[in-house]
Amino acid sequence: MVVGVIALAMKGGGESGGSSAVADPVIPAVSEADIIAAAAQLGPRDQELVDIGETGVSIIRAGGARKYVALTFDDGPGPDTPAVLAELKRLNVPATFFVVGHAVAENPGALRQVVADGHEIGVHTWTHPDLTALPGRAQRSEIENTAGEILAASGVASRLFRAPYGAVDPDVLKRAEDAKLLSVLWNVDTMDWTRPSAGQIVETVLSNAVPGSIILMHDGGGDRTATVQALPRIVTGLRARGYEFATVGDLVISDPPGSDDMSSKSRSTQK
Ligand SMILES: [Zn+2]
């Protein structure tokens, strides 16, 4: 912050000097505070998501007016993230990744690859705790430190949040709202963290997806070989049924959820 102020003061002084203005060689340093301040500036798309989040609910699916679904991947980045990205690229499918802050800190390059491939990023806390069991200050740091790490690593100001285990209560939702994040749950759970076969994962998705579905999978937190293997059949199967794919943000904005598509309840049995 201090460096930035000094650099700006030097630049301003040069300009007020009124000489033949040559490009100022001083490049103002951008501090973390400046980055966070810039991220707080909401574009129209961000504002739509934040507005929904301010109603104190979690989204479980979009409105259902369009035959789109959103694939979501939690707990990464991890060792299987590159394989998930490779399949999504081959299949030309956008997805949403709810990342864990400490995993981003360990492998910021993986997060940058997710962003470079055109996917959306959401906050999934720093250490993956049950937030409902934590005091407010800890809830806040779990969320805000992760949002800051995502921003520092990739330049992305995330507007989406998914609570670990889907465990939300009014306090947790308020913390998300304070951080200008929309809480996102799901209405199709592949249960892939329980290590079903690829065929079982495919069957769960194809038999439960409806227009507007948000589908929960994982690219981190354990061996995700079956998830990777399931992806081609999930995508071709859904396309054969007339579905297309969108990120959660695009899904929600293009097809706003109704009251039946939101939840303020806690779910505590999921990964
Ligand atoms: Zn998780």
mmCIF file of N, CA, C and O and ligand atoms in Angstrom, residues 74-75 98 100 124 128 162-165 216 218 270-271, ligand 1:
data_model
loop_
_atom_site.group_PDB
_atom_site.id
_atom_site.type_symbol
_atom_site.label_atom_id
_atom_site.label_comp_id
_atom_site.label_asym_id
_atom_site.label_seq_id
_atom_site.Cartn_x
_atom_site.Cartn_y
_atom_site.Cartn_z
ATOM 1 N N ASP A 74 -15.244 -30.302 -6.535
ATOM 2 C CA ASP A 74 -14.823 -29.778 -5.233
ATOM 3 C C ASP A 74 -13.483 -30.367 -4.783
ATOM 4 O O ASP A 74 -13.061 -31.424 -5.257
ATOM 5 N N ASP A 75 -12.885 -29.682 -3.820
ATOM 6 C CA ASP A 75 -11.753 -30.175 -3.020
ATOM 7 C C ASP A 75 -10.388 -30.090 -3.697
ATOM 8 O O ASP A 75 -9.395 -30.513 -3.128
ATOM 9 N N PHE A 98 -14.840 -25.634 -7.086
ATOM 10 C CA PHE A 98 -14.830 -25.058 -5.743
ATOM 11 C C PHE A 98 -13.546 -25.527 -5.056
ATOM 12 O O PHE A 98 -13.420 -26.704 -4.689
ATOM 13 N N VAL A 100 -10.029 -25.501 -2.531
ATOM 14 C CA VAL A 100 -9.615 -25.389 -1.132
ATOM 15 C C VAL A 100 -8.366 -24.507 -1.061
ATOM 16 O O VAL A 100 -7.397 -24.744 -1.794
ATOM 17 N N HIS A 124 -14.098 -22.803 -1.432
ATOM 18 C CA HIS A 124 -14.519 -24.005 -0.687
ATOM 19 C C HIS A 124 -13.791 -24.078 0.667
ATOM 20 O O HIS A 124 -13.564 -25.176 1.176
ATOM 21 N N HIS A 128 -11.247 -26.937 4.777
ATOM 22 C CA HIS A 128 -12.370 -27.860 4.613
ATOM 23 C C HIS A 128 -13.003 -28.282 5.944
ATOM 24 O O HIS A 128 -13.261 -29.466 6.175
ATOM 25 N N ARG A 162 -19.028 -22.621 -1.801
ATOM 26 C CA ARG A 162 -19.687 -23.878 -1.412
ATOM 27 C C ARG A 162 -19.137 -24.302 -0.071
ATOM 28 O O ARG A 162 -17.921 -24.475 0.094
ATOM 29 N N ALA A 163 -20.024 -24.488 0.896
ATOM 30 C CA ALA A 163 -19.619 -24.910 2.225
ATOM 31 C C ALA A 163 -19.205 -26.376 2.209
ATOM 32 O O ALA A 163 -19.892 -27.202 1.603
ATOM 33 N N PRO A 164 -18.077 -26.721 2.859
ATOM 34 C CA PRO A 164 -17.719 -28.134 2.981
ATOM 35 C C PRO A 164 -18.873 -28.929 3.599
ATOM 36 O O PRO A 164 -19.548 -28.435 4.511
ATOM 37 N N TYR A 165 -19.103 -30.128 3.073
ATOM 38 C CA TYR A 165 -20.188 -31.005 3.526
ATOM 39 C C TYR A 165 -21.569 -30.397 3.266
ATOM 40 O O TYR A 165 -22.573 -30.907 3.741
ATOM 41 N N LEU A 216 -22.736 -32.447 -8.341
ATOM 42 C CA LEU A 216 -21.565 -32.454 -7.444
ATOM 43 C C LEU A 216 -20.628 -33.613 -7.740
ATOM 44 O O LEU A 216 -21.033 -34.785 -7.706
ATOM 45 N N HIS A 218 -15.979 -34.445 -7.510
ATOM 46 C CA HIS A 218 -14.744 -34.021 -6.841
ATOM 47 C C HIS A 218 -13.541 -34.252 -7.745
ATOM 48 O O HIS A 218 -13.434 -35.301 -8.380
ATOM 49 N N GLN A 270 -22.667 -34.833 3.421
ATOM 50 C CA GLN A 270 -21.937 -34.881 2.150
ATOM 51 C C GLN A 270 -20.517 -34.429 2.325
ATOM 52 O O GLN A 270 -20.195 -33.686 3.238
ATOM 53 N N LYS A 271 -19.699 -34.841 1.359
ATOM 54 C CA LYS A 271 -18.289 -34.451 1.374
ATOM 55 C C LYS A 271 -18.173 -32.976 1.059
ATOM 56 O O LYS A 271 -18.717 -32.512 0.081
HETATM 57 ZN ZN ZN B 1 -15.516 -30.568 -0.144
#
